[in-house]
């Protein structure tokens, strides 16, 4: 059945038209979207932390001002494919879905919110690529390039002659849909500190930094549960501004001099529109659920995980305590776990409207069941060392097939330029799928040509085309297939590319467009009920249709 979602028409039209103007109408000559964000009076990073205090301590209040980029950026269960892989450890993390609560955002508003956020996020991701450093604003680029020769590079994990027993285990985490929070992202449960305390973090393969909201929280968004307090944890460790790891993060603008051996390392990380986090860069112990080779579950401590302790956080994070970055950069949780669980991780995203009892997993390490799946397919990651930004997972699309017809889309539409424009990434933090022009128009027109017998509905922009399917028991809609340059094929069930709107009995194409030369993105809506494998060592993306609630 096509995913059922409610949408308020008037709000959708007004909000979308306003947002498009805000996103694409205020663009300067060099392609940047900049705005000054002034924080309220509070302590800032000009101060030096006392050696007797944690990195979350500050001196007297001052106005803190930072330049922020606001650039607007299958469900069927099957058996397993056999693949020869090196014996690695692995970790499973559960993916859960929140129940729909009384005050939760209406599903229709959730779709609107997700679309608006997606458009801004895409522009932000595009800017990160063009700048070639995903944590710096333009004003800091020149300095970052001068320091690049001195940049800290994490040492390669030494090969252990006798791998410990957990190398053949999995780290498993729970994931849940954020729909009940009005969010299009997926949430993961983590336990942080000593003693461990529970936090729900947004899963994001399009960014690197792991961070949580911290006490003192001077400007924070509402979250479920208390903020993290470093004073309550015996395993919290401050990273000082003299530590080479401090070079991995971008400091608030303008950068402040490092005046003391005990001064904390400040960080600033932005995501688009007003979403950003500022705080102290630090180390902490994360407690994860380890699945041993005999199938037993036990807790394992992962020490010295680099993370951001955020004191000023704002944006569209809806109920989460922070964010877990799974990008390709050195800061991401996936990269930091490589020495323990190998160079791969996978997840299976449950239906966004599933109930609270439904859960699935985020798995770090080798998943033998997935690797033995008969319908597991692979396509290569592209970009590699030539990729101007190491965060994103690029794939090379060759064309799109709709209803058995290979569409005539200009080949250059899919290419990643040397300047960083274009290309296609797979991203868990973007909700819908977006294709750069003219690909989107060609895809949309193909669906409109091939769908017959259903009245066209024009009331739900930006979603188009939409059709009235009232009284139709079994809809017949054209198939949608992505064809990759290396010969791989990814075909989707109809519920992954058409969205049903209640109570209108209307279905709409859940694919939208982005400007020419912008990023194309395969979002999490299209990834539902596929087990997605990120194999960094072999530089490939795996995908297998699966009932994610049963993983």
Short mmCIF file of C-alpha atoms in Angstrom, two decimals:
data_model
loop_
_atom_site.label_atom_id
_atom_site.label_comp_id
_atom_site.label_asym_id
_atom_site.label_seq_id
_atom_site.Cartn_x
_atom_site.Cartn_y
_atom_site.Cartn_z
CA UNK A 1 0.00 0.00 0.00
CA UNK A 2 1.25 3.46 -0.79
CA UNK A 3 2.36 5.42 2.30
CA UNK A 4 -0.54 7.40 3.69
CA UNK A 5 0.13 10.99 4.62
CA UNK A 6 -2.12 13.97 5.39
CA UNK A 7 -1.36 17.44 3.93
CA UNK A 8 -2.91 20.89 4.53
CA UNK A 9 -3.21 22.43 1.08
CA UNK A 10 -3.23 26.13 1.92
CA UNK A 11 -0.24 25.95 4.24
CA UNK A 12 1.65 23.82 1.73
CA UNK A 13 1.14 26.28 -1.14
CA UNK A 14 1.94 29.39 0.89
CA UNK A 15 4.87 27.92 2.76
CA UNK A 16 6.45 26.37 -0.31
CA UNK A 17 6.16 29.52 -2.43
CA UNK A 18 7.63 31.61 0.37
CA UNK A 19 10.45 29.17 0.93
CA UNK A 20 11.41 28.90 -2.73
CA UNK A 21 11.67 32.66 -2.87
CA UNK A 22 13.74 32.73 0.30
CA UNK A 23 16.00 29.96 -0.91
CA UNK A 24 16.52 30.77 -4.54
CA UNK A 25 15.65 34.46 -4.59
CA UNK A 26 18.46 35.80 -2.39
CA UNK A 27 21.54 34.55 -4.13
CA UNK A 28 24.63 36.70 -4.48
CA UNK A 29 26.98 36.81 -7.42
CA UNK A 30 29.40 34.17 -6.21
CA UNK A 31 26.69 31.64 -5.44
CA UNK A 32 26.72 32.07 -1.66
CA UNK A 33 23.87 32.52 0.77
CA UNK A 34 25.12 34.36 3.84
CA UNK A 35 23.42 35.83 6.87
CA UNK A 36 24.67 37.10 10.18
CA UNK A 37 23.21 35.22 13.12
CA UNK A 38 23.49 37.08 16.39
CA UNK A 39 23.33 35.00 19.54
CA UNK A 40 21.80 36.42 22.72
CA UNK A 41 23.97 37.72 25.53
CA UNK A 42 25.80 34.83 27.09
CA UNK A 43 29.25 33.45 27.75
CA UNK A 44 31.33 32.83 24.66
CA UNK A 45 34.57 31.31 23.53
CA UNK A 46 36.71 34.38 24.11
CA UNK A 47 37.10 33.10 27.62
CA UNK A 48 39.66 30.58 28.84
CA UNK A 49 38.32 27.68 30.87
CA UNK A 50 39.74 27.26 34.32
CA UNK A 51 41.83 24.14 34.82
CA UNK A 52 39.48 23.13 37.59
CA UNK A 53 36.44 23.32 35.35
CA UNK A 54 35.15 21.23 32.50
CA UNK A 55 35.30 22.37 28.90
CA UNK A 56 31.70 23.47 29.27
CA UNK A 57 32.65 26.30 31.62
CA UNK A 58 32.92 29.89 30.46
CA UNK A 59 33.66 33.36 31.80
CA UNK A 60 31.53 36.50 31.75
CA UNK A 61 28.88 36.99 29.10
CA UNK A 62 29.51 38.79 25.85
CA UNK A 63 27.68 38.99 22.59
CA UNK A 64 28.69 36.18 20.33
CA UNK A 65 28.23 36.76 16.62
CA UNK A 66 28.92 34.27 13.89
CA UNK A 67 28.69 34.30 10.12
CA UNK A 68 26.45 31.45 9.17
CA UNK A 69 25.69 30.09 5.75
CA UNK A 70 21.97 29.90 5.30
CA UNK A 71 22.37 28.69 1.78
CA UNK A 72 19.50 26.72 0.76
CA UNK A 73 21.03 24.16 -0.21
CA UNK A 74 11.40 -2.36 -1.14
CA UNK A 75 9.25 -3.72 1.27
CA UNK A 76 9.19 -7.39 0.45
CA UNK A 77 11.18 -9.84 2.49
CA UNK A 78 13.64 -11.90 0.47
CA UNK A 79 16.40 -14.44 1.01
CA UNK A 80 20.11 -13.72 1.17
CA UNK A 81 23.04 -13.13 -1.39
CA UNK A 82 26.44 -14.88 -0.88
CA UNK A 83 29.54 -12.72 -0.86
CA UNK A 84 33.10 -13.49 0.24
CA UNK A 85 34.27 -10.96 2.80
CA UNK A 86 37.11 -10.67 5.24
CA UNK A 87 36.19 -11.69 8.77
CA UNK A 88 35.37 -8.48 10.65
CA UNK A 89 33.72 -7.44 13.83
CA UNK A 90 30.37 -5.74 13.66
CA UNK A 91 27.98 -3.72 15.79
CA UNK A 92 24.18 -3.45 15.60
CA UNK A 93 22.22 -0.39 16.70
CA UNK A 94 18.41 -0.50 16.76
CA UNK A 95 16.21 1.77 14.65
CA UNK A 96 12.89 2.54 16.33
CA UNK A 97 9.77 4.46 15.43
CA UNK A 98 8.05 6.86 17.85
CA UNK A 99 4.34 6.36 18.44
CA UNK A 100 2.05 9.09 17.17
CA UNK A 101 1.34 11.27 20.19
CA UNK A 102 -1.48 13.75 20.56
CA UNK A 103 0.66 16.83 20.13
CA UNK A 104 2.79 15.43 17.34
CA UNK A 105 2.90 17.23 14.02
CA UNK A 106 0.26 16.22 11.50
CA UNK A 107 1.71 13.90 8.82
CA UNK A 108 0.81 16.45 6.14
CA UNK A 109 2.69 19.21 7.90
CA UNK A 110 5.57 16.77 8.27
CA UNK A 111 5.76 16.37 4.49
CA UNK A 112 5.69 20.14 4.02
CA UNK A 113 8.35 20.65 6.66
CA UNK A 114 10.52 17.93 5.19
CA UNK A 115 10.29 19.41 1.68
CA UNK A 116 11.21 22.91 2.84
CA UNK A 117 14.07 21.58 4.92
CA UNK A 118 15.28 19.37 2.08
CA UNK A 119 15.54 22.29 -0.34
CA UNK A 120 17.63 24.29 2.10
CA UNK A 121 19.76 21.29 2.98
CA UNK A 122 20.53 20.55 -0.68
CA UNK A 123 21.79 24.09 -1.20
CA UNK A 124 23.89 23.83 1.95
CA UNK A 125 25.44 20.55 0.85
CA UNK A 126 26.18 22.07 -2.55
CA UNK A 127 27.94 24.99 -0.93
CA UNK A 128 30.04 22.67 1.20
CA UNK A 129 31.23 20.95 -1.94
CA UNK A 130 32.09 24.19 -3.70
CA UNK A 131 34.00 25.45 -0.68
CA UNK A 132 35.82 22.12 -0.49
CA UNK A 133 35.70 22.14 3.29
CA UNK A 134 32.40 21.25 4.88
CA UNK A 135 32.95 23.03 8.19
CA UNK A 136 34.20 26.45 7.08
CA UNK A 137 32.47 29.57 5.90
CA UNK A 138 33.99 31.47 2.99
CA UNK A 139 35.74 33.92 5.31
CA UNK A 140 37.81 31.09 6.79
CA UNK A 141 38.69 29.25 3.57
CA UNK A 142 42.03 30.92 2.88
CA UNK A 143 43.30 30.32 6.38
CA UNK A 144 42.13 26.69 6.34
CA UNK A 145 44.04 26.07 3.13
CA UNK A 146 47.22 27.56 4.64
CA UNK A 147 46.91 25.23 7.61
CA UNK A 148 46.07 22.16 5.52
CA UNK A 149 49.69 20.99 5.47
CA UNK A 150 49.61 20.86 9.26
CA UNK A 151 46.21 19.24 9.45
CA UNK A 152 45.78 16.42 11.90
CA UNK A 153 45.37 13.04 10.25
CA UNK A 154 44.18 10.13 12.38
CA UNK A 155 46.67 7.26 12.28
CA UNK A 156 45.70 4.14 10.42
CA UNK A 157 44.40 1.45 12.71
CA UNK A 158 47.18 -1.11 13.33
CA UNK A 159 46.50 -4.64 12.17
CA UNK A 160 46.00 -6.91 15.14
CA UNK A 161 47.83 -10.23 14.74
CA UNK A 162 45.23 -12.00 16.86
CA UNK A 163 41.83 -10.32 16.45
CA UNK A 164 39.81 -10.17 19.67
CA UNK A 165 36.56 -12.06 19.85
CA UNK A 166 34.43 -8.96 19.27
CA UNK A 167 35.88 -8.61 15.76
CA UNK A 168 33.42 -11.26 14.65
CA UNK A 169 30.57 -9.52 16.46
CA UNK A 170 28.18 -6.77 15.51
CA UNK A 171 27.38 -3.42 17.06
CA UNK A 172 23.64 -2.92 16.79
CA UNK A 173 21.68 0.29 17.39
CA UNK A 174 17.97 1.07 17.34
CA UNK A 175 16.65 3.43 14.66
CA UNK A 176 13.21 5.00 14.61
CA UNK A 177 11.28 7.24 12.26
CA UNK A 178 10.97 10.87 13.36
CA UNK A 179 7.49 11.39 11.85
CA UNK A 180 5.85 11.63 15.27
CA UNK A 181 8.15 14.58 15.98
CA UNK A 182 7.30 16.26 12.68
CA UNK A 183 10.69 15.20 11.37
CA UNK A 184 11.69 13.45 8.15
CA UNK A 185 14.85 11.99 9.68
CA UNK A 186 15.50 8.75 11.51
CA UNK A 187 16.55 8.62 15.17
CA UNK A 188 19.05 6.38 16.93
CA UNK A 189 19.33 5.54 20.63
CA UNK A 190 22.78 5.98 22.17
CA UNK A 191 24.13 5.89 25.71
CA UNK A 192 26.73 8.50 26.54
CA UNK A 193 29.02 9.02 29.55
CA UNK A 194 29.82 7.17 32.76
CA UNK A 195 27.38 6.19 34.10
CA UNK A 196 25.72 5.93 30.65
CA UNK A 197 22.67 8.08 29.96
CA UNK A 198 20.22 7.68 27.08
CA UNK A 199 19.94 10.16 24.18
CA UNK A 200 18.13 10.04 20.81
CA UNK A 201 20.27 11.34 17.94
CA UNK A 202 19.42 12.02 14.30
CA UNK A 203 21.15 9.68 11.86
CA UNK A 204 22.94 11.62 9.10
CA UNK A 205 25.22 10.19 6.40
CA UNK A 206 25.60 13.70 4.95
CA UNK A 207 27.66 15.11 7.84
CA UNK A 208 30.53 14.08 10.10
CA UNK A 209 30.32 15.71 13.50
CA UNK A 210 28.67 13.83 16.38
CA UNK A 211 27.17 16.24 18.90
CA UNK A 212 24.62 16.50 21.69
CA UNK A 213 23.06 19.42 23.54
CA UNK A 214 24.99 20.15 26.72
CA UNK A 215 24.63 21.91 30.05
CA UNK A 216 24.93 24.87 30.26
CA UNK A 217 22.58 25.19 27.29
CA UNK A 218 22.44 28.89 26.48
CA UNK A 219 20.39 28.66 23.29
CA UNK A 220 18.99 25.19 22.61
CA UNK A 221 16.01 23.63 20.89
CA UNK A 222 13.45 21.52 22.74
CA UNK A 223 14.41 17.87 23.11
CA UNK A 224 12.93 14.78 24.72
CA UNK A 225 14.69 14.19 28.04
CA UNK A 226 17.40 16.15 29.87
CA UNK A 227 20.50 17.72 28.34
CA UNK A 228 23.88 16.03 28.68
CA UNK A 229 25.91 17.34 31.64
CA UNK A 230 29.65 16.65 31.58
CA UNK A 231 29.82 17.11 35.36
CA UNK A 232 27.74 13.94 35.74
CA UNK A 233 30.18 11.84 33.71
CA UNK A 234 33.55 10.55 34.95
CA UNK A 235 34.65 9.67 31.40
CA UNK A 236 34.30 13.16 29.87
CA UNK A 237 37.62 14.53 28.61
CA UNK A 238 38.27 18.01 27.34
CA UNK A 239 40.08 18.49 24.01
CA UNK A 240 42.19 21.61 24.36
CA UNK A 241 42.79 24.18 21.64
CA UNK A 242 46.45 23.01 21.48
CA UNK A 243 45.42 19.41 20.72
CA UNK A 244 46.01 18.58 17.01
CA UNK A 245 42.52 17.06 16.92
CA UNK A 246 41.17 20.58 17.38
CA UNK A 247 42.11 21.22 13.73
CA UNK A 248 39.46 18.74 12.67
CA UNK A 249 36.68 21.19 13.58
CA UNK A 250 35.92 24.74 12.51
CA UNK A 251 36.02 27.37 15.22
CA UNK A 252 33.40 30.10 15.66
CA UNK A 253 34.00 33.10 13.41
CA UNK A 254 36.17 35.03 14.00
CA UNK A 255 38.64 32.43 15.36
CA UNK A 256 39.93 33.17 18.85
CA UNK A 257 43.59 32.82 19.90
CA UNK A 258 44.56 29.84 22.01
CA UNK A 259 45.79 31.51 25.22
CA UNK A 260 46.06 28.66 27.70
CA UNK A 261 47.10 25.00 27.87
CA UNK A 262 43.72 24.20 29.43
CA UNK A 263 41.57 26.27 27.07
CA UNK A 264 38.85 24.19 25.47
CA UNK A 265 38.62 23.62 21.72
CA UNK A 266 35.56 25.51 20.42
CA UNK A 267 33.71 24.30 17.35
CA UNK A 268 31.07 25.64 14.99
CA UNK A 269 29.16 23.45 12.51
CA UNK A 270 26.34 24.55 10.21
CA UNK A 271 23.73 22.59 8.26
CA UNK A 272 21.75 25.19 6.31
CA UNK A 273 19.10 27.83 6.98
CA UNK A 274 19.43 28.53 10.72
CA UNK A 275 20.52 25.03 11.73
CA UNK A 276 23.88 25.01 13.48
CA UNK A 277 25.67 23.95 16.64
CA UNK A 278 28.40 25.67 18.64
CA UNK A 279 30.19 24.36 21.73
CA UNK A 280 33.22 22.46 23.03
CA UNK A 281 34.98 19.66 21.17
CA UNK A 282 35.60 16.78 23.59
CA UNK A 283 35.96 13.03 24.19
CA UNK A 284 33.42 10.74 25.80
CA UNK A 285 32.57 7.07 26.27
CA UNK A 286 29.65 5.72 24.21
CA UNK A 287 27.96 2.51 25.39
CA UNK A 288 26.68 0.30 22.59
CA UNK A 289 24.82 -2.98 22.31
CA UNK A 290 27.21 -5.67 21.06
CA UNK A 291 25.89 -8.84 19.44
CA UNK A 292 28.42 -11.65 19.94
CA UNK A 293 29.05 -14.52 17.47
CA UNK A 294 26.78 -16.83 19.46
CA UNK A 295 23.92 -14.34 19.11
CA UNK A 296 24.00 -13.03 22.66
CA UNK A 297 23.61 -9.34 23.36
CA UNK A 298 25.98 -7.51 25.68
CA UNK A 299 27.01 -3.91 26.34
CA UNK A 300 30.36 -2.64 25.12
CA UNK A 301 32.11 0.62 25.93
CA UNK A 302 33.62 2.62 23.06
CA UNK A 303 36.01 5.05 24.71
CA UNK A 304 37.36 8.40 23.56
CA UNK A 305 34.73 9.11 20.92
CA UNK A 306 35.23 12.63 19.54
CA UNK A 307 32.01 14.64 19.83
CA UNK A 308 30.67 18.15 20.15
CA UNK A 309 29.24 19.34 23.45
CA UNK A 310 26.79 21.92 22.10
CA UNK A 311 25.85 24.98 24.16
CA UNK A 312 24.26 27.01 21.34
CA UNK A 313 22.15 24.88 19.02
CA UNK A 314 19.36 25.87 16.70
CA UNK A 315 17.51 24.42 13.76
CA UNK A 316 15.13 21.76 12.56
CA UNK A 317 16.07 18.86 14.82
CA UNK A 318 12.61 18.21 16.36
CA UNK A 319 12.92 16.32 19.63
CA UNK A 320 16.39 14.86 19.10
CA UNK A 321 19.21 15.45 21.58
CA UNK A 322 21.72 15.98 18.78
CA UNK A 323 23.10 14.30 15.71
CA UNK A 324 25.19 11.24 14.86
CA UNK A 325 27.36 11.85 11.79
CA UNK A 326 27.98 8.88 9.50
CA UNK A 327 29.83 10.66 6.68
CA UNK A 328 33.22 9.66 5.24
CA UNK A 329 35.28 12.22 7.19
CA UNK A 330 37.50 11.51 10.23
CA UNK A 331 35.00 12.91 12.76
CA UNK A 332 32.10 10.63 11.93
CA UNK A 333 30.95 7.87 14.26
CA UNK A 334 31.37 5.32 11.46
CA UNK A 335 35.00 6.35 10.85
CA UNK A 336 35.85 6.36 14.56
CA UNK A 337 34.54 2.79 14.90
CA UNK A 338 36.55 1.40 11.96
CA UNK A 339 39.42 0.17 14.13
CA UNK A 340 36.91 -1.85 16.15
CA UNK A 341 34.38 -3.08 13.61
CA UNK A 342 35.89 -2.72 10.16
CA UNK A 343 35.14 -0.42 7.27
CA UNK A 344 31.46 -1.03 6.67
CA UNK A 345 28.11 -0.22 8.21
CA UNK A 346 24.52 -0.75 7.12
CA UNK A 347 21.01 0.27 8.06
CA UNK A 348 17.46 -0.69 7.19
CA UNK A 349 14.95 2.14 7.47
CA UNK A 350 11.48 1.18 8.65
CA UNK A 351 8.39 2.65 7.06
CA UNK A 352 8.16 6.28 8.22
CA UNK A 353 4.55 5.81 9.38
CA UNK A 354 5.12 2.52 11.21
CA UNK A 355 3.89 2.29 14.79
CA UNK A 356 6.00 2.49 17.95
CA UNK A 357 6.46 -1.28 18.22
CA UNK A 358 8.32 -1.44 14.89
CA UNK A 359 12.09 -1.18 14.92
CA UNK A 360 15.07 -1.96 12.77
CA UNK A 361 18.84 -1.79 13.02
CA UNK A 362 21.93 0.23 12.26
CA UNK A 363 24.80 -2.26 12.04
CA UNK A 364 28.51 -1.49 12.30
CA UNK A 365 30.66 -4.28 10.92
CA UNK A 366 30.03 -7.29 8.74
CA UNK A 367 26.43 -8.47 8.49
CA UNK A 368 26.60 -12.04 7.19
CA UNK A 369 22.86 -12.27 6.61
CA UNK A 370 22.94 -9.21 4.38
CA UNK A 371 26.03 -10.39 2.50
CA UNK A 372 24.32 -13.73 1.79
CA UNK A 373 21.18 -12.03 0.45
CA UNK A 374 20.43 -13.19 -3.14
CA UNK A 375 19.06 -9.78 -4.12
CA UNK A 376 21.92 -7.72 -2.75
CA UNK A 377 23.29 -5.44 -5.46
CA UNK A 378 26.30 -3.13 -5.45
CA UNK A 379 27.22 0.09 -7.19
CA UNK A 380 30.56 1.85 -6.78
CA UNK A 381 31.15 5.06 -4.87
CA UNK A 382 32.72 7.72 -7.07
CA UNK A 383 34.93 10.69 -6.36
CA UNK A 384 37.41 9.07 -4.00
CA UNK A 385 40.50 11.14 -3.37
CA UNK A 386 39.53 13.52 -6.17
CA UNK A 387 36.30 14.28 -4.34
CA UNK A 388 36.49 17.90 -3.14
CA UNK A 389 34.63 16.99 0.03
CA UNK A 390 35.29 13.72 1.82
CA UNK A 391 31.98 13.69 3.72
CA UNK A 392 29.53 12.56 1.05
CA UNK A 393 28.82 9.17 -0.53
CA UNK A 394 28.65 9.81 -4.28
CA UNK A 395 27.23 7.30 -6.78
CA UNK A 396 27.27 7.60 -10.58
CA UNK A 397 23.86 7.51 -12.24
CA UNK A 398 23.74 6.78 -15.97
CA UNK A 399 20.03 7.20 -16.56
CA UNK A 400 16.50 6.67 -15.22
CA UNK A 401 13.90 4.19 -16.44
CA UNK A 402 10.17 4.91 -16.09
CA UNK A 403 7.63 2.30 -17.16
CA UNK A 404 10.28 0.32 -19.03
CA UNK A 405 11.52 3.34 -21.01
CA UNK A 406 15.11 4.52 -20.58
CA UNK A 407 14.79 8.30 -20.49
CA UNK A 408 16.94 10.51 -22.68
CA UNK A 409 18.60 12.63 -19.99
CA UNK A 410 21.77 14.53 -20.98
CA UNK A 411 24.77 12.59 -19.67
CA UNK A 412 26.40 15.67 -18.17
CA UNK A 413 23.41 16.06 -15.81
CA UNK A 414 24.82 13.29 -13.63
CA UNK A 415 28.50 14.22 -13.68
CA UNK A 416 30.44 15.50 -10.68
CA UNK A 417 32.48 18.45 -11.92
CA UNK A 418 36.04 19.26 -10.88
CA UNK A 419 34.67 22.32 -9.13
CA UNK A 420 32.40 20.11 -7.07
CA UNK A 421 29.10 20.85 -8.77
CA UNK A 422 26.54 18.20 -9.70
CA UNK A 423 26.85 14.52 -8.91
CA UNK A 424 24.51 12.30 -6.89
CA UNK A 425 24.81 11.34 -3.23
CA UNK A 426 22.87 8.92 -1.06
CA UNK A 427 21.81 10.64 2.14
CA UNK A 428 19.87 9.53 5.20
CA UNK A 429 19.33 13.14 6.33
CA UNK A 430 17.31 14.24 3.28
CA UNK A 431 13.72 13.01 3.13
CA UNK A 432 12.63 12.90 -0.52
CA UNK A 433 14.69 12.24 -3.65
CA UNK A 434 15.81 15.26 -5.69
CA UNK A 435 17.19 15.27 -9.23
CA UNK A 436 18.92 18.20 -10.87
CA UNK A 437 17.37 19.79 -13.95
CA UNK A 438 16.68 18.82 -16.65
CA UNK A 439 16.50 15.28 -15.23
CA UNK A 440 13.57 16.04 -12.93
CA UNK A 441 11.41 17.60 -15.68
CA UNK A 442 12.10 14.66 -17.99
CA UNK A 443 11.21 12.16 -15.24
CA UNK A 444 8.05 14.05 -14.28
CA UNK A 445 6.90 14.31 -17.90
CA UNK A 446 7.50 10.59 -18.42
CA UNK A 447 5.19 9.72 -15.54
CA UNK A 448 2.54 12.12 -16.83
CA UNK A 449 2.68 10.52 -20.28
CA UNK A 450 2.43 6.98 -19.01
CA UNK A 451 -0.20 7.29 -16.27
CA UNK A 452 -3.66 6.96 -17.78
CA UNK A 453 -7.18 6.67 -16.36
CA UNK A 454 -6.74 8.70 -13.18
CA UNK A 455 -7.97 12.31 -12.88
CA UNK A 456 -5.11 14.80 -12.48
CA UNK A 457 -5.13 16.84 -9.24
CA UNK A 458 -3.37 20.23 -9.13
CA UNK A 459 -3.90 21.18 -5.48
CA UNK A 460 -0.69 19.89 -3.90
CA UNK A 461 2.34 21.85 -5.12
CA UNK A 462 5.27 21.27 -5.06
CA UNK A 463 4.33 17.59 -5.43
CA UNK A 464 3.52 16.87 -9.07
CA UNK A 465 1.98 15.00 -10.78
CA UNK A 466 -0.86 14.03 -8.43
CA UNK A 467 -3.84 11.78 -9.23
CA UNK A 468 -7.24 11.08 -7.72
CA UNK A 469 -7.42 7.33 -6.99
CA UNK A 470 -10.70 7.35 -5.09
CA UNK A 471 -12.43 3.96 -5.34
CA UNK A 472 -9.40 2.30 -6.94
CA UNK A 473 -8.50 -0.95 -5.16
CA UNK A 474 -5.32 -1.67 -7.09
CA UNK A 475 -3.41 1.17 -8.64
CA UNK A 476 -1.33 0.59 -11.76
CA UNK A 477 1.59 3.00 -11.80
CA UNK A 478 4.76 2.90 -13.95
CA UNK A 479 7.88 1.35 -12.46
CA UNK A 480 10.78 3.58 -11.47
CA UNK A 481 14.38 2.36 -11.85
CA UNK A 482 17.79 3.97 -11.37
CA UNK A 483 20.46 2.78 -13.82
CA UNK A 484 24.05 3.24 -12.63
CA UNK A 485 27.09 3.77 -14.85
CA UNK A 486 28.75 0.54 -13.65
CA UNK A 487 25.74 -1.55 -14.76
CA UNK A 488 23.99 -1.79 -11.39
CA UNK A 489 20.20 -1.41 -11.34
CA UNK A 490 18.03 -0.20 -8.45
CA UNK A 491 14.28 -0.67 -8.88
CA UNK A 492 11.83 0.58 -6.26
CA UNK A 493 8.40 -0.50 -5.07
CA UNK A 494 5.72 2.08 -5.85
CA UNK A 495 5.35 3.13 -2.20
CA UNK A 496 8.93 4.44 -2.32
CA UNK A 497 8.29 6.95 -5.10
CA UNK A 498 4.56 7.74 -4.80
CA UNK A 499 3.04 9.18 -1.64
CA UNK A 500 -0.65 8.89 -0.75
CA UNK A 501 -2.37 11.93 0.72
CA UNK A 502 -5.31 11.49 3.06
CA UNK A 503 -8.19 12.06 3.27
CA UNK A 504 -8.13 13.15 -0.36
CA UNK A 505 -7.45 9.71 -1.91
CA UNK A 506 -4.70 11.34 -3.92
CA UNK A 507 -1.27 9.97 -4.82
CA UNK A 508 1.66 12.21 -5.79
CA UNK A 509 5.12 11.59 -7.20
CA UNK A 510 7.55 11.83 -4.25
CA UNK A 511 10.43 13.16 -6.35
CA UNK A 512 11.33 16.84 -6.77
CA UNK A 513 13.87 18.91 -8.68
CA UNK A 514 16.92 21.02 -7.90
CA UNK A 515 18.61 23.67 -10.08
CA UNK A 516 20.98 22.64 -12.84
CA UNK A 517 24.51 21.83 -11.54
CA UNK A 518 23.17 21.30 -8.00
CA UNK A 519 23.42 18.01 -6.14
CA UNK A 520 21.05 15.17 -6.88
CA UNK A 521 20.14 13.22 -3.74
CA UNK A 522 18.64 9.79 -3.10
CA UNK A 523 16.78 10.49 0.15
CA UNK A 524 15.56 8.30 2.98
CA UNK A 525 11.98 8.05 1.65
CA UNK A 526 13.28 6.06 -1.33
CA UNK A 527 15.48 3.96 0.99
CA UNK A 528 12.59 2.65 3.11
CA UNK A 529 12.54 -1.15 3.40
CA UNK A 530 15.91 -1.56 1.72
CA UNK A 531 18.92 -2.78 3.66
CA UNK A 532 21.60 -0.23 2.69
CA UNK A 533 25.29 -1.17 3.01
CA UNK A 534 28.14 1.37 3.02
CA UNK A 535 31.33 -0.56 2.27
CA UNK A 536 34.06 2.07 2.54
CA UNK A 537 36.99 -0.33 2.13
CA UNK A 538 35.69 -1.63 -1.20
CA UNK A 539 34.21 1.77 -2.06
CA UNK A 540 30.74 0.51 -2.89
CA UNK A 541 27.09 0.90 -1.92
CA UNK A 542 24.97 -2.21 -1.39
CA UNK A 543 21.18 -2.37 -1.37
CA UNK A 544 18.75 -5.25 -0.90
CA UNK A 545 14.93 -5.18 -0.63
CA UNK A 546 13.91 -6.25 2.83
CA UNK A 547 11.15 -5.95 5.42
CA UNK A 548 13.14 -3.70 7.74
CA UNK A 549 10.88 -4.30 10.72
CA UNK A 550 12.03 -7.94 10.64
CA UNK A 551 15.78 -7.27 10.52
#
